[in-house]
């Protein structure tokens, strides 16, 4: 069993916010769709992983569709309409279709996962996510043999997303994983933070979280998931393949061409912040290193 499920939950890790259920989960239950079972805290954070307050998590964001400034998403993302929401699941699956978000939730086993988010810009924070494994959703739709990668797409709504006016990236924001990465039990589709609905600036209503990779792999406000044979187009890799690899596993030994990845600034740690040493695979090596056995991680960065 991975280390992360073994450790015990400590009283000080439980915040008042965790007493609340996700509003949409309650609504889904009330609507008779069948409430996705909500597991208690199935595991705790590894030793010393103290969640940032909600204020940090919701006011220091990257969501370029709302602007490139760290406070732009907090300022503009409230305009994003997240109800109704549906996710197209297509490509090499047995049951393709446009799935209503409520239907996805109704069948989901919601867990809490406290993960460190390590941005490629060399900062990090600790976020208590609620969500379900991507594997559980992929199992539901039935992945066909021959599928090797999963492609993801963010919604594009120029009238609600002022950042789309600027050609910073080739919109829509797109990301991808190898199928074994997508099926890994640490890979989460997040629906909440601190037991509440996901704030819009964090990627409501559904966003990917892959804790051993740089934060930009965690694509927000997902509207499409495609199973395919070939390695997908990904926005940051397309924008600058020398700086942003397809894998983008957190690796303190592979520097970004313009800065070191050996250490990271801890968001919210005092007036001047503090720095910590960046860990290989963001500290999740015990669980995921096997996925890359035999690969040259300098080349496949
Ligand atoms: N997803 C979309 N659609 N657009 C973005 O600009 N930024 C990425 C990722 N997902 C981004 C995105 C980057 S660079 C990071 S570090 C994380 O979201 C930040 O997530 P957070 O704002 O919830 O901390």
Coordinates of C-alpha atoms and ligand atoms in Angstrom, one line a residue:
X1 CA 0.0 0.0 0.0
X2 CA 1.3 3.4 -0.8
X3 CA 2.6 5.3 2.2
X4 CA 0.0 8.0 1.8
X5 CA -2.9 5.7 2.8
X6 CA -1.1 4.3 5.8
X7 CA -0.4 7.3 8.0
X8 CA -3.0 8.2 10.6
X9 CA -5.2 11.2 10.5
X10 CA -4.3 13.8 13.1
X11 CA -6.7 16.1 14.9
X12 CA -4.9 19.2 13.8
X13 CA -5.3 18.2 10.1
X14 CA -9.1 18.5 10.4
X15 CA -10.3 21.9 9.8
X16 CA -13.8 23.2 10.4
X17 CA -14.3 23.4 6.6
X18 CA -14.0 19.7 6.3
X19 CA -17.3 19.3 8.3
X20 CA -19.2 20.4 5.2
X21 CA -20.2 18.3 2.3
X22 CA -19.9 19.4 -1.3
X23 CA -23.1 21.2 -2.1
X24 CA -23.5 19.5 -5.4
X25 CA -23.1 16.1 -3.8
X26 CA -26.0 16.9 -1.5
X27 CA -28.1 18.2 -4.4
X28 CA -27.3 15.1 -6.5
X29 CA -28.5 12.9 -3.6
X30 CA -31.6 15.0 -3.1
X31 CA -32.5 14.8 -6.8
X32 CA -32.6 11.0 -6.4
X33 CA -29.7 10.4 -8.7
X34 CA -28.0 8.4 -5.9
X35 CA -25.5 10.1 -3.8
X36 CA -21.9 9.3 -4.5
X37 CA -20.6 7.7 -1.4
X38 CA -18.4 10.0 0.6
X39 CA -15.6 8.2 2.2
X40 CA -14.2 9.5 5.4
X41 CA -10.6 10.7 5.5
X42 CA -9.2 7.5 4.0
X43 CA -5.7 8.7 4.6
X44 CA -3.8 11.6 6.0
X45 CA -1.1 13.8 4.6
X46 CA 2.5 12.4 4.9
X47 CA 4.2 13.7 8.0
X48 CA 4.5 17.5 8.0
X49 CA 2.1 18.3 5.1
X50 CA 0.1 21.1 6.6
X51 CA -2.6 22.5 4.3
X52 CA -2.5 26.1 3.3
X53 CA -5.5 28.2 4.4
X54 CA -8.3 28.6 1.8
X55 CA -7.3 32.2 1.4
X56 CA -3.9 31.3 -0.1
X57 CA -5.4 28.6 -2.3
X58 CA -8.0 30.9 -3.8
X59 CA -6.0 34.1 -4.2
X60 CA -2.8 33.0 -5.7
X61 CA -3.7 31.1 -8.9
X62 CA -2.7 30.3 -12.4
X63 CA -5.7 30.2 -14.7
X64 CA -4.6 32.1 -17.8
X65 CA -8.0 32.1 -19.4
X66 CA -8.8 34.8 -16.8
X67 CA -5.5 36.6 -17.1
X68 CA -1.8 35.9 -16.4
X69 CA -1.7 37.7 -13.0
X70 CA -1.8 35.6 -9.9
X71 CA -4.9 37.5 -8.6
X72 CA -6.7 37.7 -12.0
X73 CA -8.5 34.4 -11.5
X74 CA -9.8 35.4 -8.1
X75 CA -11.0 38.6 -9.7
X76 CA -12.6 37.3 -12.8
X77 CA -13.4 33.6 -12.5
X78 CA -16.7 34.2 -10.7
X79 CA -18.1 34.9 -14.2
X80 CA -17.7 31.3 -15.3
X81 CA -21.0 29.5 -15.6
X82 CA -20.5 26.0 -14.1
X83 CA -24.1 24.8 -14.1
X84 CA -25.1 23.0 -16.2
X85 CA -21.8 21.3 -17.0
X86 CA -21.1 18.3 -19.1
X87 CA -18.0 16.4 -20.0
X88 CA -17.6 14.7 -23.4
X89 CA -15.8 11.4 -23.1
X90 CA -14.8 10.0 -26.4
X91 CA -12.2 8.2 -28.5
X92 CA -11.3 4.7 -27.6
X93 CA -13.9 4.0 -25.0
X94 CA -16.8 1.5 -24.9
X95 CA -19.4 4.0 -23.7
X96 CA -18.6 7.4 -25.2
X97 CA -21.0 10.3 -24.6
X98 CA -21.7 13.7 -23.1
X99 CA -21.8 13.0 -19.4
X100 CA -23.7 15.4 -17.1
X101 CA -21.5 16.5 -14.2
X102 CA -24.2 15.5 -11.7
X103 CA -24.3 12.0 -13.2
X104 CA -20.5 11.7 -12.9
X105 CA -20.7 12.8 -9.3
X106 CA -23.6 10.5 -8.4
X107 CA -21.4 7.5 -9.1
X108 CA -18.2 8.8 -7.6
X109 CA -16.5 7.8 -4.4
X110 CA -15.4 11.1 -3.1
X111 CA -12.3 11.1 -1.0
X112 CA -10.1 13.8 0.6
X113 CA -6.5 14.0 -0.6
X114 CA -4.0 16.4 0.9
X115 CA -1.4 16.9 -1.8
X116 CA 1.5 19.4 -2.3
X117 CA 1.0 21.3 -5.6
X118 CA 4.4 22.2 -7.0
X119 CA 4.2 24.7 -9.8
X120 CA 6.8 24.7 -12.6
X121 CA 7.4 28.4 -11.6
X122 CA 9.1 27.1 -8.4
X123 CA 6.5 27.7 -5.8
X124 CA 4.3 25.3 -3.9
X125 CA 1.4 25.1 -1.5
X126 CA -0.5 22.2 0.1
X127 CA -4.2 21.7 -0.9
X128 CA -6.8 19.5 0.7
X129 CA -8.7 18.3 -2.3
X130 CA -11.9 16.4 -2.5
X131 CA -12.4 14.2 -5.5
X132 CA -12.4 10.8 -7.0
X133 CA -9.8 8.8 -8.9
X134 CA -9.6 9.3 -12.7
X135 CA -9.2 5.5 -12.9
X136 CA -12.7 5.0 -11.5
X137 CA -14.2 7.2 -14.2
X138 CA -12.2 5.6 -16.9
X139 CA -13.3 2.2 -15.7
X140 CA -16.9 3.3 -15.8
X141 CA -16.7 4.3 -19.5
X142 CA -14.5 1.3 -20.4
X143 CA -11.1 1.9 -21.9
X144 CA -10.5 0.0 -25.1
X145 CA -7.4 -1.9 -25.8
X146 CA -5.1 0.1 -28.0
X147 CA -5.7 3.3 -26.0
X148 CA -2.3 4.5 -24.7
X149 CA -2.9 8.2 -23.8
X150 CA -5.6 10.4 -22.3
X151 CA -6.2 13.9 -23.6
X152 CA -8.0 16.7 -21.7
X153 CA -9.5 20.0 -22.7
X154 CA -10.6 23.1 -20.8
X155 CA -13.8 25.0 -21.6
X156 CA -13.4 28.1 -23.8
X157 CA -15.9 30.9 -23.2
X158 CA -14.6 34.1 -24.6
X159 CA -17.5 36.0 -23.1
X160 CA -16.7 34.8 -19.6
X161 CA -12.9 34.4 -19.9
X162 CA -11.2 37.7 -20.6
X163 CA -7.7 36.1 -21.0
X164 CA -8.8 34.2 -24.1
X165 CA -8.3 37.5 -26.0
X166 CA -4.6 37.1 -25.7
X167 CA -2.7 34.4 -27.7
X168 CA -0.6 33.3 -24.7
X169 CA -1.4 29.7 -25.5
X170 CA -3.1 27.9 -28.3
X171 CA -6.5 27.8 -26.7
X172 CA -8.3 25.7 -25.6
X173 CA -5.9 24.8 -22.8
X174 CA -5.1 21.1 -23.4
X175 CA -3.2 18.5 -21.4
X176 CA -2.5 14.8 -21.5
X177 CA -1.2 11.8 -19.6
X178 CA 0.0 8.4 -20.5
X179 CA -2.7 5.8 -19.8
X180 CA -0.8 4.2 -16.9
X181 CA -0.3 7.7 -15.3
X182 CA -4.0 8.4 -15.7
X183 CA -4.9 5.0 -14.1
X184 CA -2.5 5.5 -11.1
X185 CA -4.4 5.7 -7.8
X186 CA -2.8 9.1 -6.9
X187 CA -4.3 10.7 -10.0
X188 CA -7.4 12.6 -9.0
X189 CA -10.3 14.4 -10.6
X190 CA -11.0 17.1 -8.0
X191 CA -14.5 18.4 -7.3
X192 CA -13.8 20.4 -4.1
X193 CA -11.4 21.9 -1.6
X194 CA -11.9 21.8 2.2
X195 CA -15.1 19.9 1.6
X196 CA -16.8 22.7 -0.4
X197 CA -17.4 23.0 -4.1
X198 CA -14.2 23.7 -6.1
X199 CA -13.8 27.5 -6.3
X200 CA -14.0 28.7 -10.0
X201 CA -10.4 30.0 -9.8
X202 CA -9.2 26.5 -8.9
X203 CA -10.9 24.9 -11.9
X204 CA -14.6 24.3 -11.1
X205 CA -16.4 22.1 -11.5
X206 CA -13.9 19.4 -12.3
X207 CA -10.1 19.6 -12.5
X208 CA -7.2 17.2 -12.8
X209 CA -4.7 16.7 -10.0
X210 CA -1.5 14.7 -10.7
X211 CA 0.6 15.4 -7.5
X212 CA 4.0 14.1 -8.8
X213 CA 3.9 16.4 -11.9
X214 CA 4.3 20.2 -12.2
X215 CA 1.0 22.0 -11.6
X216 CA 0.4 22.9 -15.2
X217 CA -0.5 19.3 -15.9
X218 CA -3.5 19.8 -13.6
X219 CA -5.9 21.1 -16.2
X220 CA -8.9 23.1 -15.0
X221 CA -12.6 23.1 -15.8
X222 CA -12.5 20.0 -18.0
X223 CA -15.1 19.6 -20.8
X224 CA -13.5 16.8 -22.8
X225 CA -11.6 13.6 -22.1
X226 CA -10.4 11.6 -25.0
X227 CA -8.7 8.1 -25.0
X228 CA -6.3 7.7 -27.9
X229 CA -3.4 5.9 -29.3
X230 CA -1.0 8.8 -30.0
X231 CA 0.6 11.2 -27.6
X232 CA -1.8 14.2 -27.3
X233 CA -1.1 17.8 -28.1
X234 CA -0.5 19.7 -24.9
X235 CA -0.6 23.5 -24.7
X236 CA 2.5 24.3 -22.8
X237 CA 4.6 21.8 -24.6
X238 CA 3.4 23.3 -27.9
X239 CA 4.2 26.9 -26.6
X240 CA 7.7 26.0 -25.7
X241 CA 8.9 22.4 -26.0
X242 CA 12.4 23.2 -24.7
X243 CA 10.9 24.5 -21.4
X244 CA 7.8 22.3 -20.9
X245 CA 8.1 18.6 -21.5
X246 CA 5.1 16.2 -22.0
X247 CA 5.9 14.3 -18.8
X248 CA 6.8 17.3 -16.6
X249 CA 7.5 15.1 -13.6
X250 CA 8.7 17.2 -10.7
X251 CA 12.5 16.8 -10.8
X252 CA 15.0 18.9 -8.8
X253 CA 17.8 17.7 -11.1
X254 CA 16.3 19.0 -14.3
X255 CA 16.3 22.8 -14.3
X256 CA 14.0 24.9 -16.3
X257 CA 16.2 26.7 -18.9
X258 CA 15.5 30.0 -17.1
X259 CA 15.6 29.0 -13.5
X260 CA 16.6 26.3 -11.0
X261 CA 14.1 23.6 -10.0
X262 CA 16.2 22.5 -6.9
X263 CA 14.2 24.5 -4.4
X264 CA 10.7 26.1 -4.2
X265 CA 9.1 29.1 -2.5
X266 CA 6.4 28.0 0.0
X267 CA 3.4 30.2 -0.5
X268 CA 2.0 31.7 2.7
X269 CA 5.1 30.9 4.8
X270 CA 5.6 34.3 6.5
X271 CA 6.2 37.7 5.1
X272 CA 9.2 36.8 3.0
X273 CA 8.1 33.3 2.4
X274 CA 10.4 30.4 3.0
X275 CA 12.1 27.9 0.7
X276 CA 12.2 24.2 0.8
X277 CA 14.2 21.6 -1.2
X278 CA 12.2 20.3 -4.1
X279 CA 11.7 16.5 -3.9
X280 CA 12.0 14.0 -6.8
X281 CA 8.4 13.3 -8.0
X282 CA 7.3 16.0 -5.5
X283 CA 7.8 13.4 -2.7
X284 CA 5.6 10.7 -4.3
X285 CA 8.5 8.7 -5.8
X286 CA 7.8 5.6 -3.7
X287 CA 4.4 5.4 -5.4
X288 CA 5.2 6.4 -9.0
X289 CA 8.9 5.9 -9.8
X290 CA 8.1 2.5 -11.3
X291 CA 6.1 4.1 -14.0
X292 CA 9.3 5.5 -15.4
X293 CA 11.7 2.6 -14.9
X294 CA 14.3 2.5 -17.6
X295 CA 13.4 6.0 -19.0
X296 CA 16.0 8.8 -19.2
X297 CA 14.3 11.5 -17.2
X298 CA 16.7 14.2 -18.4
X299 CA 15.6 13.5 -22.0
X300 CA 11.9 12.7 -21.2
X301 CA 11.5 15.7 -18.9
Ligands
LIG1 N1 -5.7 25.0 -16.4 C1 -6.1 25.9 -17.3 N2 -7.2 25.6 -18.0 N3 -5.5 27.1 -17.4 C2 -4.4 27.4 -16.7 O1 -3.8 28.5 -16.9 N4 -2.7 26.7 -15.1 C3 -2.0 25.5 -14.6 C4 -2.9 24.5 -13.9 N5 -4.1 24.3 -14.7 C5 -3.9 26.5 -15.8 C6 -4.6 25.3 -15.6 C7 -0.9 25.9 -13.7 S1 0.5 26.6 -14.4 C8 -1.0 25.6 -12.3 S2 0.4 25.8 -11.3 C9 -2.2 25.1 -11.7 O2 -3.3 25.0 -12.6 C10 -2.6 26.1 -10.6 O3 -3.7 25.6 -9.9 P1 -4.3 26.4 -8.7 O4 -4.5 27.8 -9.2 O5 -5.6 25.7 -8.3 O6 -3.3 26.4 -7.6

